[in-house]
mmCIF file of C-alpha atoms in Angstrom:
data_model
loop_
_atom_site.group_PDB
_atom_site.id
_atom_site.type_symbol
_atom_site.label_atom_id
_atom_site.label_comp_id
_atom_site.label_asym_id
_atom_site.label_seq_id
_atom_site.Cartn_x
_atom_site.Cartn_y
_atom_site.Cartn_z
ATOM 1 C CA GLN A 1 25.617 -30.720 -35.112
ATOM 2 C CA VAL A 2 22.136 -32.224 -34.876
ATOM 3 C CA GLN A 3 21.714 -35.597 -36.566
ATOM 4 C CA LEU A 4 18.685 -37.790 -37.135
ATOM 5 C CA GLN A 5 18.698 -41.578 -37.365
ATOM 6 C CA GLU A 6 15.763 -43.788 -38.314
ATOM 7 C CA SER A 7 15.408 -47.280 -36.934
ATOM 8 C CA GLY A 8 12.897 -50.110 -37.148
ATOM 9 C CA PRO A 9 12.032 -53.312 -38.998
ATOM 10 C CA GLY A 10 12.920 -53.427 -42.660
ATOM 11 C CA LEU A 11 10.183 -55.947 -43.445
ATOM 12 C CA VAL A 12 6.531 -55.719 -42.446
ATOM 13 C CA LYS A 13 3.737 -58.122 -43.357
ATOM 14 C CA PRO A 14 0.631 -56.851 -45.162
ATOM 15 C CA SER A 15 -2.166 -55.692 -42.848
ATOM 16 C CA GLN A 16 0.279 -55.231 -39.966
ATOM 17 C CA THR A 17 1.559 -52.000 -38.427
ATOM 18 C CA LEU A 18 4.778 -50.343 -39.553
ATOM 19 C CA SER A 19 6.681 -48.821 -36.630
ATOM 20 C CA LEU A 20 9.722 -46.581 -36.943
ATOM 21 C CA THR A 21 11.663 -44.424 -34.521
ATOM 22 C CA CYS A 22 13.815 -41.391 -35.202
ATOM 23 C CA THR A 23 16.546 -40.630 -32.691
ATOM 24 C CA VAL A 24 17.777 -37.053 -32.454
ATOM 25 C CA SER A 25 21.416 -36.601 -31.446
ATOM 26 C CA GLY A 26 23.564 -33.526 -30.969
ATOM 27 C CA GLY A 27 20.721 -31.446 -29.581
ATOM 28 C CA SER A 28 17.492 -31.595 -27.619
ATOM 29 C CA ILE A 29 14.282 -32.463 -29.430
ATOM 30 C CA SER A 30 12.545 -29.961 -27.144
ATOM 31 C CA SER A 31 14.719 -26.962 -27.890
ATOM 32 C CA GLY A 32 14.078 -24.330 -30.487
ATOM 33 C CA SER A 33 11.351 -23.797 -33.018
ATOM 34 C CA TYR A 34 11.045 -27.177 -34.645
ATOM 35 C CA TYR A 35 8.488 -29.618 -35.883
ATOM 36 C CA TRP A 36 9.539 -33.224 -36.406
ATOM 37 C CA SER A 37 8.314 -34.892 -39.582
ATOM 38 C CA TRP A 38 8.140 -38.205 -41.401
ATOM 39 C CA ILE A 39 8.487 -38.274 -45.194
ATOM 40 C CA ARG A 40 8.577 -41.290 -47.481
ATOM 41 C CA GLN A 41 9.752 -42.084 -50.982
ATOM 42 C CA PRO A 42 8.791 -45.213 -52.953
ATOM 43 C CA ALA A 43 11.539 -46.534 -55.171
ATOM 44 C CA GLY A 44 11.979 -44.370 -58.245
ATOM 45 C CA LYS A 45 9.245 -41.969 -57.148
ATOM 46 C CA GLY A 46 8.886 -38.612 -55.449
ATOM 47 C CA LEU A 47 8.652 -37.472 -51.856
ATOM 48 C CA GLU A 48 5.450 -37.738 -49.828
ATOM 49 C CA TRP A 49 5.003 -35.962 -46.501
ATOM 50 C CA ILE A 50 3.385 -38.239 -43.919
ATOM 51 C CA GLY A 51 2.979 -35.952 -40.935
ATOM 52 C CA ARG A 52 4.671 -33.988 -38.171
ATOM 53 C CA ILE A 53 4.671 -33.434 -34.443
ATOM 54 C CA TYR A 54 5.648 -30.579 -32.168
ATOM 55 C CA THR A 55 7.142 -31.385 -28.785
ATOM 56 C CA SER A 56 3.887 -30.276 -27.159
ATOM 57 C CA GLY A 57 2.316 -33.284 -28.848
ATOM 58 C CA SER A 58 0.426 -31.303 -31.469
ATOM 59 C CA THR A 59 0.281 -33.164 -34.788
ATOM 60 C CA ASN A 60 -0.587 -32.646 -38.454
ATOM 61 C CA TYR A 61 -1.094 -35.529 -40.845
ATOM 62 C CA ASN A 62 -1.334 -35.977 -44.596
ATOM 63 C CA PRO A 63 -5.082 -36.271 -45.239
ATOM 64 C CA SER A 64 -4.517 -39.262 -47.532
ATOM 65 C CA LEU A 65 -2.858 -41.215 -44.698
ATOM 66 C CA LYS A 66 -4.489 -39.670 -41.644
ATOM 67 C CA SER A 67 -6.726 -42.624 -40.805
ATOM 68 C CA ARG A 68 -3.707 -44.940 -40.547
ATOM 69 C CA VAL A 69 -0.972 -42.724 -39.085
ATOM 70 C CA THR A 70 0.087 -41.932 -35.554
ATOM 71 C CA ILE A 71 3.162 -39.847 -34.753
ATOM 72 C CA SER A 72 4.326 -39.539 -31.162
ATOM 73 C CA VAL A 73 7.246 -38.003 -29.304
ATOM 74 C CA ASP A 74 9.291 -39.140 -26.315
ATOM 75 C CA THR A 75 11.280 -36.151 -25.102
ATOM 76 C CA SER A 76 12.999 -38.191 -22.386
ATOM 77 C CA LYS A 77 14.581 -40.379 -25.054
ATOM 78 C CA ASN A 78 15.004 -37.554 -27.608
ATOM 79 C CA GLN A 79 12.978 -39.593 -30.078
ATOM 80 C CA PHE A 80 9.845 -39.378 -32.151
ATOM 81 C CA SER A 81 8.033 -42.277 -33.742
ATOM 82 C CA LEU A 82 5.784 -43.260 -36.626
ATOM 83 C CA LYS A 83 3.104 -45.926 -36.670
ATOM 84 C CA LEU A 84 1.331 -46.747 -39.933
ATOM 85 C CA SER A 85 -1.395 -49.347 -39.647
ATOM 86 C CA SER A 86 -2.938 -51.764 -42.135
ATOM 87 C CA VAL A 87 0.013 -51.572 -44.486
ATOM 88 C CA THR A 88 -0.025 -52.810 -48.073
ATOM 89 C CA ALA A 89 2.621 -53.142 -50.761
ATOM 90 C CA ALA A 90 1.926 -49.496 -51.653
ATOM 91 C CA ASP A 91 3.527 -48.504 -48.357
ATOM 92 C CA THR A 92 6.881 -49.958 -49.417
ATOM 93 C CA ALA A 93 9.291 -47.028 -49.446
ATOM 94 C CA VAL A 94 12.311 -45.365 -47.958
ATOM 95 C CA TYR A 95 11.124 -43.548 -44.843
ATOM 96 C CA TYR A 96 12.904 -40.369 -43.767
ATOM 97 C CA CYS A 97 12.609 -38.428 -40.579
ATOM 98 C CA ALA A 98 13.310 -34.703 -40.858
ATOM 99 C CA ARG A 99 13.517 -31.593 -38.722
ATOM 100 C CA GLU A 100 11.311 -28.730 -39.803
ATOM 101 C CA LEU A 101 12.621 -25.365 -38.740
ATOM 102 C CA PHE A 102 9.958 -22.704 -38.497
ATOM 103 C CA THR A 103 10.781 -19.019 -38.436
ATOM 104 C CA THR A 104 9.121 -15.732 -39.216
ATOM 105 C CA THR A 105 10.507 -15.979 -42.739
ATOM 106 C CA GLY A 106 9.386 -19.503 -43.479
ATOM 107 C CA ASP A 107 9.525 -23.164 -42.627
ATOM 108 C CA ALA A 108 11.787 -25.786 -44.187
ATOM 109 C CA PHE A 109 13.123 -29.286 -43.646
ATOM 110 C CA ASP A 110 16.681 -28.357 -42.768
ATOM 111 C CA ILE A 111 17.978 -31.665 -41.431
ATOM 112 C CA TRP A 112 17.146 -35.151 -42.708
ATOM 113 C CA GLY A 113 17.930 -38.632 -41.534
ATOM 114 C CA GLN A 114 19.662 -40.999 -43.928
ATOM 115 C CA GLY A 115 16.432 -42.906 -44.519
ATOM 116 C CA THR A 116 15.412 -46.472 -43.860
ATOM 117 C CA MET A 117 13.961 -48.889 -46.387
ATOM 118 C CA VAL A 118 10.729 -50.619 -45.376
ATOM 119 C CA THR A 119 9.307 -53.415 -47.507
ATOM 120 C CA VAL A 120 5.769 -54.681 -47.075
ATOM 121 C CA SER A 121 5.644 -58.306 -48.074
ATOM 122 C CA SER A 122 4.479 -61.642 -46.728
ATOM 123 C CA GLN B 1 -0.154 -37.157 -59.286
ATOM 124 C CA SER B 2 1.736 -34.543 -57.267
ATOM 125 C CA VAL B 3 0.056 -31.355 -56.078
ATOM 126 C CA LEU B 4 2.994 -29.300 -57.377
ATOM 127 C CA THR B 5 3.972 -29.794 -61.020
ATOM 128 C CA GLN B 6 7.580 -30.065 -62.161
ATOM 129 C CA PRO B 7 9.056 -31.233 -65.468
ATOM 130 C CA PRO B 8 10.255 -34.850 -65.095
ATOM 131 C CA SER B 9 13.666 -34.064 -66.541
ATOM 132 C CA VAL B 10 15.933 -31.319 -67.794
ATOM 133 C CA SER B 11 19.381 -31.448 -69.334
ATOM 134 C CA GLU B 12 22.064 -28.948 -70.208
ATOM 135 C CA ALA B 13 25.745 -28.819 -70.955
ATOM 136 C CA PRO B 14 28.451 -28.043 -68.390
ATOM 137 C CA ARG B 15 28.988 -24.366 -67.550
ATOM 138 C CA GLN B 16 25.543 -23.484 -68.880
ATOM 139 C CA ARG B 17 22.456 -22.358 -66.967
ATOM 140 C CA VAL B 18 19.276 -24.355 -66.423
ATOM 141 C CA THR B 19 15.958 -23.576 -64.810
ATOM 142 C CA ILE B 20 13.437 -25.923 -63.224
ATOM 143 C CA SER B 21 9.845 -24.818 -62.873
ATOM 144 C CA CYS B 22 7.324 -25.651 -60.159
ATOM 145 C CA SER B 23 3.652 -24.867 -60.641
ATOM 146 C CA GLY B 24 1.045 -24.851 -57.914
ATOM 147 C CA SER B 25 -2.081 -23.020 -56.836
ATOM 148 C CA SER B 26 -3.326 -20.279 -54.550
ATOM 149 C CA SER B 27 -3.518 -22.666 -51.585
ATOM 150 C CA ASN B 28 0.174 -23.533 -51.699
ATOM 151 C CA ILE B 29 2.725 -21.550 -53.731
ATOM 152 C CA GLY B 30 0.369 -18.604 -54.133
ATOM 153 C CA ASN B 31 0.135 -18.103 -50.364
ATOM 154 C CA ASN B 32 3.228 -19.742 -48.865
ATOM 155 C CA ALA B 33 6.965 -19.894 -49.280
ATOM 156 C CA VAL B 34 8.586 -22.401 -51.620
ATOM 157 C CA ASN B 35 11.542 -24.577 -50.686
ATOM 158 C CA TRP B 36 13.788 -26.565 -52.987
ATOM 159 C CA TYR B 37 15.614 -29.786 -52.150
ATOM 160 C CA GLN B 38 18.460 -31.539 -53.940
ATOM 161 C CA GLN B 39 18.649 -35.318 -53.791
ATOM 162 C CA LEU B 40 21.890 -36.855 -54.993
ATOM 163 C CA PRO B 41 21.699 -40.496 -56.126
ATOM 164 C CA GLY B 42 21.185 -42.811 -53.175
ATOM 165 C CA LYS B 43 21.190 -39.970 -50.654
ATOM 166 C CA ALA B 44 18.677 -38.164 -48.494
ATOM 167 C CA PRO B 45 17.314 -34.842 -49.753
ATOM 168 C CA LYS B 46 19.179 -31.685 -48.792
ATOM 169 C CA LEU B 47 17.724 -28.208 -48.350
ATOM 170 C CA LEU B 48 18.846 -26.043 -51.272
ATOM 171 C CA ILE B 49 16.598 -22.952 -51.217
ATOM 172 C CA TYR B 50 14.129 -21.789 -48.560
ATOM 173 C CA TYR B 51 11.565 -19.005 -48.369
ATOM 174 C CA ASP B 52 11.476 -18.734 -52.171
ATOM 175 C CA ASP B 53 14.990 -17.411 -52.715
ATOM 176 C CA LEU B 54 17.207 -17.775 -49.631
ATOM 177 C CA LEU B 55 20.296 -19.980 -49.565
ATOM 178 C CA PRO B 56 21.173 -21.989 -46.460
ATOM 179 C CA SER B 57 24.696 -21.623 -45.211
ATOM 180 C CA GLY B 58 27.113 -23.666 -47.292
ATOM 181 C CA VAL B 59 24.995 -23.822 -50.448
ATOM 182 C CA SER B 60 26.718 -22.515 -53.569
ATOM 183 C CA ASP B 61 25.489 -19.189 -54.940
ATOM 184 C CA ARG B 62 25.240 -20.892 -58.332
ATOM 185 C CA PHE B 63 21.779 -21.881 -57.092
ATOM 186 C CA SER B 64 18.978 -19.316 -56.985
ATOM 187 C CA GLY B 65 15.231 -19.352 -56.526
ATOM 188 C CA SER B 66 12.363 -17.118 -57.532
ATOM 189 C CA LYS B 67 8.592 -17.034 -57.307
ATOM 190 C CA SER B 68 5.794 -15.280 -59.123
ATOM 191 C CA GLY B 69 2.154 -15.862 -58.341
ATOM 192 C CA THR B 70 1.517 -19.598 -58.178
ATOM 193 C CA SER B 71 4.779 -20.656 -59.841
ATOM 194 C CA ALA B 72 8.362 -20.900 -58.675
ATOM 195 C CA SER B 73 11.677 -21.593 -60.360
ATOM 196 C CA LEU B 74 15.066 -22.935 -59.440
ATOM 197 C CA ALA B 75 18.032 -21.761 -61.513
ATOM 198 C CA ILE B 76 21.444 -23.366 -61.566
ATOM 199 C CA SER B 77 24.265 -21.514 -63.289
ATOM 200 C CA GLY B 78 27.723 -22.730 -64.220
ATOM 201 C CA LEU B 79 26.498 -26.331 -64.359
ATOM 202 C CA GLN B 80 28.857 -28.987 -63.049
ATOM 203 C CA SER B 81 28.674 -32.765 -63.230
ATOM 204 C CA GLU B 82 28.184 -32.866 -59.466
ATOM 205 C CA ASP B 83 24.862 -31.042 -59.922
ATOM 206 C CA GLU B 84 23.326 -34.177 -61.457
ATOM 207 C CA ALA B 85 20.549 -34.988 -59.043
ATOM 208 C CA ASP B 86 16.814 -34.946 -58.502
ATOM 209 C CA TYR B 87 15.353 -31.589 -57.479
ATOM 210 C CA TYR B 88 12.087 -31.183 -55.580
ATOM 211 C CA CYS B 89 10.012 -28.119 -54.804
ATOM 212 C CA ALA B 90 7.802 -28.047 -51.702
ATOM 213 C CA ALA B 91 5.293 -25.723 -50.100
ATOM 214 C CA TRP B 92 2.750 -25.759 -47.299
ATOM 215 C CA ASP B 93 -0.788 -26.234 -48.581
ATOM 216 C CA ASP B 94 -3.435 -24.329 -46.609
ATOM 217 C CA ARG B 95 -6.310 -26.399 -47.997
ATOM 218 C CA LEU B 96 -4.697 -29.761 -47.206
ATOM 219 C CA ASN B 97 -3.093 -28.388 -44.020
ATOM 220 C CA GLY B 98 0.144 -30.157 -44.866
ATOM 221 C CA TRP B 99 3.291 -30.113 -46.935
ATOM 222 C CA VAL B 100 3.114 -30.909 -50.638
ATOM 223 C CA PHE B 101 5.983 -31.735 -52.957
ATOM 224 C CA GLY B 102 6.534 -31.585 -56.678
ATOM 225 C CA GLY B 103 7.093 -34.848 -58.483
ATOM 226 C CA GLY B 104 10.788 -34.090 -58.840
ATOM 227 C CA THR B 105 12.993 -33.137 -61.777
ATOM 228 C CA LYS B 106 15.995 -35.187 -62.817
ATOM 229 C CA LEU B 107 18.856 -32.961 -63.946
ATOM 230 C CA THR B 108 21.346 -34.413 -66.410
ATOM 231 C CA VAL B 109 24.545 -32.540 -67.135
ATOM 232 C CA LEU B 110 25.432 -33.525 -70.704
#
């Protein structure tokens, strides 16, 4: 059973870079037809897709965040990572990593991490 | 302001049926499949419906999805207290080249 686990600092200062890692266990990050995504959710608000990466290194980013986001993958460690630069209080949220299964019938986020809370504050 | 529009809340009595709507445009729902996610309080979202109307293994058949044009709906029959959660629709947007979500609908079982 594949599981995802986010890790990283829970507190980031304004203007600094938020860095999170998602570790994939129970299966190889390189196997199958999957993208690997980051999604966030401010307290009491809805879900916002940040971006995704394929194990080839190909990425897609949310246009509203694209200038500040970098997603990378380390297949040797079975991990993928998120970097969000120049953070402000508006970036305070629970950050989820998720597996996106793509098939001929459609794509969907079929497995999610438990989420990690990141607060931007001095 | 979310790209996909959902009602903020719905409520219904136990054992009844409720529907949640999701409205989009030709660049998302009109041209791509819709997925629905259930988020129980304090938990991560869980895939509930994919490709408009398919149920993942293990999801109760009390849940069903449908789509017509640029709108989609989630129906829950035989409501139970455990169904109280936030429900989100999602679709790929060809114009934005990314995933978009609805704002979420809070279901209260009276």
